[in-house]
XYZ file of C-alpha atoms in Angstrom:
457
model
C 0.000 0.000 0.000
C 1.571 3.108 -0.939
C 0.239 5.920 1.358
C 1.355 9.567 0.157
C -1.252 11.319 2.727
C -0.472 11.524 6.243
C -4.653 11.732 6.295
C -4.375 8.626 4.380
C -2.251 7.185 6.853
C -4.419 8.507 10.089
C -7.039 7.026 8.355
C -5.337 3.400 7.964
C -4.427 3.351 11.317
C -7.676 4.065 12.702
C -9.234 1.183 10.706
C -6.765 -1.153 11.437
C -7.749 -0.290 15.486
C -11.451 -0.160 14.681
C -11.051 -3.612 13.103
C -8.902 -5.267 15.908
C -10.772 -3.443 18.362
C -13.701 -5.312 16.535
C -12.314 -8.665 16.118
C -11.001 -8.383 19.752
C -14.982 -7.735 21.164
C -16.635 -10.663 18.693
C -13.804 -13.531 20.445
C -14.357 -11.646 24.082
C -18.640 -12.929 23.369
C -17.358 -15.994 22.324
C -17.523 -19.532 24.803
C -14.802 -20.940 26.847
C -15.025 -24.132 25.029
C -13.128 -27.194 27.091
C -12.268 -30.818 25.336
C -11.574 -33.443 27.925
C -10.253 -36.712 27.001
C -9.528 -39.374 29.265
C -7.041 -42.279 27.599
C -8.053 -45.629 27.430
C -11.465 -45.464 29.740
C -13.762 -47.980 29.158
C -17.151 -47.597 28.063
C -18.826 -48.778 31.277
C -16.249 -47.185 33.441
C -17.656 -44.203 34.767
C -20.361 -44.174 37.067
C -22.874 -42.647 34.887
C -22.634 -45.194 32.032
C -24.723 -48.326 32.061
C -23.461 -50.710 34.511
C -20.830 -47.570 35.792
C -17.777 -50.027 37.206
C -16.507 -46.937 39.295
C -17.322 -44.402 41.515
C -17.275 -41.152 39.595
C -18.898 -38.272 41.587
C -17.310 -35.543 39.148
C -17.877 -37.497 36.120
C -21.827 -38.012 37.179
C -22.073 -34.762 38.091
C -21.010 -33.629 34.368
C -23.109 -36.245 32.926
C -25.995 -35.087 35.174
C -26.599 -31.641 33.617
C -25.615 -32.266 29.943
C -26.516 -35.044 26.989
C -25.115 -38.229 27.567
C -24.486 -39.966 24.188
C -25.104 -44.074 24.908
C -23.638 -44.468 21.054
C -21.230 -42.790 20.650
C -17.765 -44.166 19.060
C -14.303 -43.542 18.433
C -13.021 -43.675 14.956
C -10.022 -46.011 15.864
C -9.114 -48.711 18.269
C -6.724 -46.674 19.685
C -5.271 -43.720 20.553
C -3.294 -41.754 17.731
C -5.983 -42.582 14.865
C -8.941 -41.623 17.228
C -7.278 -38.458 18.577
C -6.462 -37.361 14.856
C -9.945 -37.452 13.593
C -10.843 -35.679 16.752
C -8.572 -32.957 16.031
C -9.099 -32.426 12.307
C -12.927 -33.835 12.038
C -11.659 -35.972 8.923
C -11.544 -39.743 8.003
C -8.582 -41.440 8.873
C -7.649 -41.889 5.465
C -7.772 -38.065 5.110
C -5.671 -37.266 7.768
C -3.486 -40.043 6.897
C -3.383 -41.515 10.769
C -4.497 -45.351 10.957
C -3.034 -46.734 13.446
C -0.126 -46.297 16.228
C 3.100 -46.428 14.921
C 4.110 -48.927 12.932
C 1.112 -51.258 10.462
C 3.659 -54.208 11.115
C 2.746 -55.133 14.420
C 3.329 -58.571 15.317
C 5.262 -61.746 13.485
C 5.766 -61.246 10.448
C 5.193 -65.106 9.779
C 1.744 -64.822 11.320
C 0.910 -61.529 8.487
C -0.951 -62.467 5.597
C -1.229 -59.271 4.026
C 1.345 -56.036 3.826
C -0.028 -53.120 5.367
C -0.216 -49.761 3.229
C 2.222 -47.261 5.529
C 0.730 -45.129 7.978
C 1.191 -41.712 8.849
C 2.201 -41.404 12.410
C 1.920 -37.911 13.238
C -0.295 -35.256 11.712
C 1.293 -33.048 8.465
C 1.902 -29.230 8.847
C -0.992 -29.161 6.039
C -3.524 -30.818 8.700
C -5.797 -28.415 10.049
C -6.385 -28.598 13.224
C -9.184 -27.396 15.476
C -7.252 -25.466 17.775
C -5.591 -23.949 14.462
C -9.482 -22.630 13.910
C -10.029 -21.527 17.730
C -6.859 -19.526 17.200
C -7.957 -17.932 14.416
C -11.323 -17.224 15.974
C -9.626 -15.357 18.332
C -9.938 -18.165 21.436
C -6.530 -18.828 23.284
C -5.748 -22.150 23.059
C -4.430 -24.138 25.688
C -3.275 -27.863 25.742
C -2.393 -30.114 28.423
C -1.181 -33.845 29.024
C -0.883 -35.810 26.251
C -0.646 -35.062 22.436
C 1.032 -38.158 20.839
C 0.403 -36.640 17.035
C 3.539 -35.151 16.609
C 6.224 -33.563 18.770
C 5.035 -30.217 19.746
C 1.192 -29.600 20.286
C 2.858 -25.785 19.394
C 3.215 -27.090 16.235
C -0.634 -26.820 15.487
C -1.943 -24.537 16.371
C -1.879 -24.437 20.405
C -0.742 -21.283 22.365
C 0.444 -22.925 25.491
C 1.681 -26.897 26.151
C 1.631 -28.445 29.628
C 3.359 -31.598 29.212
C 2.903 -32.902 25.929
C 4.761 -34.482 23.117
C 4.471 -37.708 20.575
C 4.571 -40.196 23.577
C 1.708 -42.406 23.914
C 1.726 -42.779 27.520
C 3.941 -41.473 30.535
C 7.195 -43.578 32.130
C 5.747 -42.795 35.679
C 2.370 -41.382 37.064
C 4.505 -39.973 39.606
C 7.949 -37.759 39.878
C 10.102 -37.969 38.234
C 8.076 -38.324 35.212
C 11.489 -38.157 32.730
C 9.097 -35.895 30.365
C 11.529 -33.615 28.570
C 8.264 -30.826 28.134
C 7.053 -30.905 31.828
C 9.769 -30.819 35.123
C 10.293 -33.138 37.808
C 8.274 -31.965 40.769
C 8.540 -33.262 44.545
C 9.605 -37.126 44.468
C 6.368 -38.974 44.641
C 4.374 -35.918 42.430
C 1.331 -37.074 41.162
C 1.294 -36.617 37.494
C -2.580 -35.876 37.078
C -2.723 -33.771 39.941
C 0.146 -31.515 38.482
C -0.999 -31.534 35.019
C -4.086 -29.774 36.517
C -2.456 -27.475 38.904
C -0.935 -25.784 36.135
C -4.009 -25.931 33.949
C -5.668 -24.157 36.879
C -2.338 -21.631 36.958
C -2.681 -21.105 33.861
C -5.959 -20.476 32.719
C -6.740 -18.042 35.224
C -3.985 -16.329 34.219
C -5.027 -14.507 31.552
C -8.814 -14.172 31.154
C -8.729 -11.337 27.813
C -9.875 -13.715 25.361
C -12.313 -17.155 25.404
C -10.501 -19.958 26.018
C -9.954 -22.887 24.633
C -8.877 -26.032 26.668
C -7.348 -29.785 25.266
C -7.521 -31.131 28.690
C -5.601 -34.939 28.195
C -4.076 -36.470 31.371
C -2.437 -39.127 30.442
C -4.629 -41.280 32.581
C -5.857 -43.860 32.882
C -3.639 -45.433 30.227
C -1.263 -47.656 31.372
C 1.547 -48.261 33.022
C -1.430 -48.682 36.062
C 0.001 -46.808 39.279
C -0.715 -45.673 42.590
C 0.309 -44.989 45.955
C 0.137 -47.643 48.194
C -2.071 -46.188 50.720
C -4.529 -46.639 47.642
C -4.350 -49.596 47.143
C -4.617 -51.222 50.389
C -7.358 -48.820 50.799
C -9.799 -50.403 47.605
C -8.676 -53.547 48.334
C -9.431 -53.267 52.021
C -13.383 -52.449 50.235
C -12.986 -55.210 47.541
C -11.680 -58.382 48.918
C -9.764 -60.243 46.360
C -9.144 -56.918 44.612
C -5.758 -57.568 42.757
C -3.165 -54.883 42.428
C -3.248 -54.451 39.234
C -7.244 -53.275 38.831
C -6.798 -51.705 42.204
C -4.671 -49.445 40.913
C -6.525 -48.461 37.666
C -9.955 -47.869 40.332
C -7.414 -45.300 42.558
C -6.165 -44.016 38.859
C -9.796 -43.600 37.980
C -10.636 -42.129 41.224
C -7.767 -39.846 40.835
C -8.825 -38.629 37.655
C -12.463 -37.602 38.477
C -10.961 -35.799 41.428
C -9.179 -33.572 39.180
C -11.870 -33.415 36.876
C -13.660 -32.077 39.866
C -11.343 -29.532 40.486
C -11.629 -28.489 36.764
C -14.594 -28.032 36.831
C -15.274 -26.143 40.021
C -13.167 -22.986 38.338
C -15.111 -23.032 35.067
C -18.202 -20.820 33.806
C -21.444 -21.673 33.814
C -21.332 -20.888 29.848
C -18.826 -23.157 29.432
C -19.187 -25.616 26.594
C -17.494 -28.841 28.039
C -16.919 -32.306 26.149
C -15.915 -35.525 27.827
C -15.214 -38.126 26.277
C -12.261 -41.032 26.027
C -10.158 -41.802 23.091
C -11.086 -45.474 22.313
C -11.860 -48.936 24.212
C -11.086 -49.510 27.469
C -7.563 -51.606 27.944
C -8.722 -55.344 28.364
C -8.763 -57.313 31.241
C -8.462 -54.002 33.314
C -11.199 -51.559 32.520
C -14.888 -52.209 32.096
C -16.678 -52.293 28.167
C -19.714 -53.590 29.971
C -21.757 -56.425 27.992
C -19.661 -54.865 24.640
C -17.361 -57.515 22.540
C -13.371 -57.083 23.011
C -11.719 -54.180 24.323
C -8.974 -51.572 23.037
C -7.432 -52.432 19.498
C -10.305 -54.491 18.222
C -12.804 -52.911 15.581
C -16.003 -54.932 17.420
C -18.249 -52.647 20.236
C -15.917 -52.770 22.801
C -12.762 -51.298 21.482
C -14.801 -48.515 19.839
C -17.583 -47.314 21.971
C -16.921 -44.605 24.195
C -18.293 -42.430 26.861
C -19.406 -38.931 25.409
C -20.886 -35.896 27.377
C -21.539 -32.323 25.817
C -23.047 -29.732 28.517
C -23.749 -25.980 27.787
C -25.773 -23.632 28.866
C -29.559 -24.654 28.047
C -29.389 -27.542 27.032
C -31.673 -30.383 27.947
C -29.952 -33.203 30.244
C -30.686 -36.648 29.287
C -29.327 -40.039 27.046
C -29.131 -39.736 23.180
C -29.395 -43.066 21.408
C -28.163 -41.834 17.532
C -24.753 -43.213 15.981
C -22.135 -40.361 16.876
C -18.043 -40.680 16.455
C -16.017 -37.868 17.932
C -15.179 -36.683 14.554
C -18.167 -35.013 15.135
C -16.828 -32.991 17.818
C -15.116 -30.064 15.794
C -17.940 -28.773 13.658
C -20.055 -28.821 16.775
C -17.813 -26.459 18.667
C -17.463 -24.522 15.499
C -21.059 -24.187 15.443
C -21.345 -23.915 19.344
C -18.670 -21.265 18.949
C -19.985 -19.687 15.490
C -16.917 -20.335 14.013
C -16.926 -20.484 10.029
C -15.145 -23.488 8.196
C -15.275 -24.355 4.537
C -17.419 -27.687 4.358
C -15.295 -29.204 1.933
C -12.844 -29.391 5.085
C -14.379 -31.639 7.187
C -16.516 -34.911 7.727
C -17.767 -35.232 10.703
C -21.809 -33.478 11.134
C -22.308 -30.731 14.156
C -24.053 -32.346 17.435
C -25.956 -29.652 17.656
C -29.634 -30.509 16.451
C -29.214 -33.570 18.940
C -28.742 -31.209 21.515
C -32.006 -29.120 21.004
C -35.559 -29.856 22.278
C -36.269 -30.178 18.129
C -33.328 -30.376 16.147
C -33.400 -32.763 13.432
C -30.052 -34.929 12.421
C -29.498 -36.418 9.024
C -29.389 -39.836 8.921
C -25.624 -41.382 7.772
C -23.565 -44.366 7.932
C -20.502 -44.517 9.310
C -17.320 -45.902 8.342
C -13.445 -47.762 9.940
C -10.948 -48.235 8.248
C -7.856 -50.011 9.840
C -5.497 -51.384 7.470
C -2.870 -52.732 9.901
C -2.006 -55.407 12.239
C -2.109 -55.204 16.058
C -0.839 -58.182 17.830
C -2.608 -59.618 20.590
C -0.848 -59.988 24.300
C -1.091 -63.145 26.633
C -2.922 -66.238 25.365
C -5.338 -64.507 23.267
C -3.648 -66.046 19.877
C -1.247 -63.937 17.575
C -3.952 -60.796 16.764
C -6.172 -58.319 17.930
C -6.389 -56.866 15.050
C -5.932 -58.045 11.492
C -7.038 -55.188 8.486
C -10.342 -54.626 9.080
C -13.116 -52.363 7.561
C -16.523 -51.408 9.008
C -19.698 -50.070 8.338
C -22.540 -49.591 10.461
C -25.772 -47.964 9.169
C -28.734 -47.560 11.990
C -28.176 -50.598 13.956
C -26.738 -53.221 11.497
C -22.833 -53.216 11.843
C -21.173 -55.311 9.603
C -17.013 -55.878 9.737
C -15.023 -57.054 6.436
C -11.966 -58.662 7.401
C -9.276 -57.987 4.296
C -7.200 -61.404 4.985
C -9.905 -63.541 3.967
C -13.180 -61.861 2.904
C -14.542 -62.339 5.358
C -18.222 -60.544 6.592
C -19.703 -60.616 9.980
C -22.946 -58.541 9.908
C -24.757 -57.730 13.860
C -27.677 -56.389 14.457
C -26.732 -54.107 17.298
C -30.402 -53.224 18.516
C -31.048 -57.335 19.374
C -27.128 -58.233 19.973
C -25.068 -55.543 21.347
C -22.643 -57.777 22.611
C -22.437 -58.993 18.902
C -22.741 -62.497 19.698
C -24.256 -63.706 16.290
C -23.099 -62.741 12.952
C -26.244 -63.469 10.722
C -24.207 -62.069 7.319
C -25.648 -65.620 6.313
C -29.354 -64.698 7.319
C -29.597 -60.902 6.042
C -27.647 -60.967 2.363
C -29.083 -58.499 0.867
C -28.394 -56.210 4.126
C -24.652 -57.578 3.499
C -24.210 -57.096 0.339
C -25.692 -53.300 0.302
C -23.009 -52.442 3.081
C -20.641 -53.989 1.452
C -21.006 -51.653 -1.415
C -21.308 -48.807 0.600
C -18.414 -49.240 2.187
C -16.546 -50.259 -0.825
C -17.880 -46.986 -2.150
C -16.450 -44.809 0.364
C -13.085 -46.292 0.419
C -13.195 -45.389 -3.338
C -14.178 -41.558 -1.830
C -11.707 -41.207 0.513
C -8.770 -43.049 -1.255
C -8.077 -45.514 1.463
C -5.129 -46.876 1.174
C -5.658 -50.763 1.069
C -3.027 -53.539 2.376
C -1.934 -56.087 -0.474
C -1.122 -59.759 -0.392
C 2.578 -60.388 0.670
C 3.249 -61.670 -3.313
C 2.291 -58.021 -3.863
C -1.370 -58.216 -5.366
C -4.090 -56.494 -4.212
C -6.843 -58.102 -1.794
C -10.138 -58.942 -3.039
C -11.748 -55.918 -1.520
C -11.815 -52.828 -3.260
């Protein structure tokens, strides 16, 4: 701009001011909007859930005044994949995430098929949502873990507390040997620290609406706590071993702190709970659900999900939901705009009025890898898998062989009985579908280890 008037210039300057001045009272009307994500709880873990295996005052108490979604999935069976579509509201294959780490998990004798590779952390050209809550003017803070790259900086956050690529922490208590958060007092608990400084932190500054990533690391594993805990639940719980009495203390721990959280929020606060896939098996509870974390059936999938803002009706919520749905309903929540080429997931919020109505959809896994099973259980969790589930009919086609389980998850929630057999024209509809979308989305597909393609398209 070439300015030759010093009226000209007077005149810039005062727009510019009018315009930040602008921008700067639109974000100050705007939501504190707060994401928390709890690793590796089980569906049925927290109190308020059907068959609630814990205690969870806090938890309940969230639940109690906001919309409790009974059907609600995540879109991997574990961590990185699911936390990835969270973030960016895209497919896996869009975002490029399918799994943790490496496809090749496993013997390679026992692998049938090669996995395509897998992105392991997101790409500078992901968009993130805290990249859009920083743009909307929101200051965005994140805390615990990230595991989608090194630096949660990276994309799009203003402040980290303790996060990096790692999957899970070396000790729940200092010294935690976490390069991005410092020892504190020997014996430190790591979840009570990561929210005394979210607490420091946040009330720090309160000039703009905030946005909050709240992920302790807990309850993933390795399963700690002090011994006075222990004895303690197993004092309650005779025959309580120590390894699930210390994932009840880390569960206890962590509604404590969610507690805490919560007691120095807003009312208008737009809060989201939720965990990040299946519930670790043989530790947590899935409830009546098949399998546990790193399997594609009910129980390494469903997860707990709360949304509670101002207004809205409390209750349960029975429709299919993944939490890819969770950015374009704080971008709505938040009246944040976003080109809807960019994203897949639908906004929550006519589920959350008295009268909304939501547009019926399928929804679609994709997991192209191999997870190898621990124990007894045989050499797999996982072998590449895709799903589909459309209203209540699920149905799972297993890339090794062809082969097609279809559950009716109304009757058989458990998924007990595949009746593929019984329903084929139900089968072979899916099948297209989901043969259709991989087609959409480019999935990248494994091959056979002579190097041709599998029999799914």
């Amino acid at each position: 701009m070439n300015l030759r008037s010093p009226w000209l210039v007077v005149l810039a300057v005062a727009s510019i001011a009018m315009a930040s001045m602008a921008d700067t009272t639109n974000s100050a009307s705007k939501p504190d909007v707060v994401v928390i994500i709890i690793d590796d709880m089980g569906w049925a873990d927290p109190g308020f859930m059907p068959g609630g295996a814990h205690e969870t005052p806090h938890m309940d108490a969230l639940a109690a005044r906001g919309k409790v979604f009974t059907q609600a999935c995540s879109d991997g069976p574990n961590c990185a994949p699911s936390r990835a579509t969270l973030m960016t509201g895209q497919w896996s294959p869009r975002h490029g995430i399918t799994t943790v780490g490496t496809p090749t998990r496993g013997k390679a004798e026992n692998r049938k098929l090669k996995p395509p590779p897998n992105g392991k952390y997101l790409t500078d050209d992901a968009v993130t949502l805290a990249e859009r809550m920083k743009e909307a003017g929101y200051r965005t803070v994140h805390v615990g873990k990230w595991h989608l790259g090194d630096d949660p900086l990276d994309q799009g956050f203003d402040h980290n507390i303790g996060g990096n690529r790692a999957g899970h922490p070396k000790s729940y208590f200092s010294p935690y040997r976490n390069a991005d958060l410092p020892d504190g007092p020997e014996g430190e608990s790591l979840t009570d620290r990561l929210t005394d400084e979210t607490l420091a932190l946040v009330e720090s500054d309160q000039d703009q609406p905030l946005f909050l990533y709240f992920s302790p690391y807990a309850v993933h594993s390795p399963f700690q706590a002090t011994p006075e805990e222990v004895a303690a639940l197993q004092a309650a719980t005779p025959g309580l071993n120590k390894r699930a009495a210390s994932y009840a203390a880390m569960m206890q721990r962590t509604d404590r702190n969610i507690g805490r959280l919560m007691e120095r929020m807003d009312d208008d606060t737009i809060i989201i709970f939720c965990s990040d896939n299946g519930g670790s098996g043989g530790v947590s509870s899935n409830g009546d659900l098949r399998g546990a974390k790193g399997m594609l059936y009910e129980g390494g999938i469903r997860v707990p999900l709360v949304i509670t803002m101002p207004g809205i009706e409390s209750g349960t919520c029975e429709v299919p939901v993944t939490l890819m749905d969770v950015v374009p309903t704080i971008l709505e929540l938040a009246d944040i705009d976003h080109p809807s080429n960019e994203l897949d997931g639908h906004s929550l919020v006519p589920l959350l009025e008295n009268n909304g109505t939501f547009k019926k959809r399928s929804l679609f896994w994709h997991f192209p890898a191999y997870l190898e099973a621990g124990g007894k259980a045989g050499p797999w969790r996982t072998t590449p898998v895709g799903v589909v589930r459309e209203g209540d009919w699920k149905l799972l086609e297993f890339f090794e062989d062809g082969r097609v389980e279809l559950y009716d998850l109304r009757t058989d929630p458990g998924e007990t009985k595949n009746v593929a057999a019984d329903h084929p024209e139900t089968r072979n509809r899916l099948l297209k579908q989901m043969q259709q979308w991989r087609k959409d989305v480019q999935a990248p597909m494994p091959v056979s280890i002579a190097g041709s393609p599998t029999n799914s398209p």
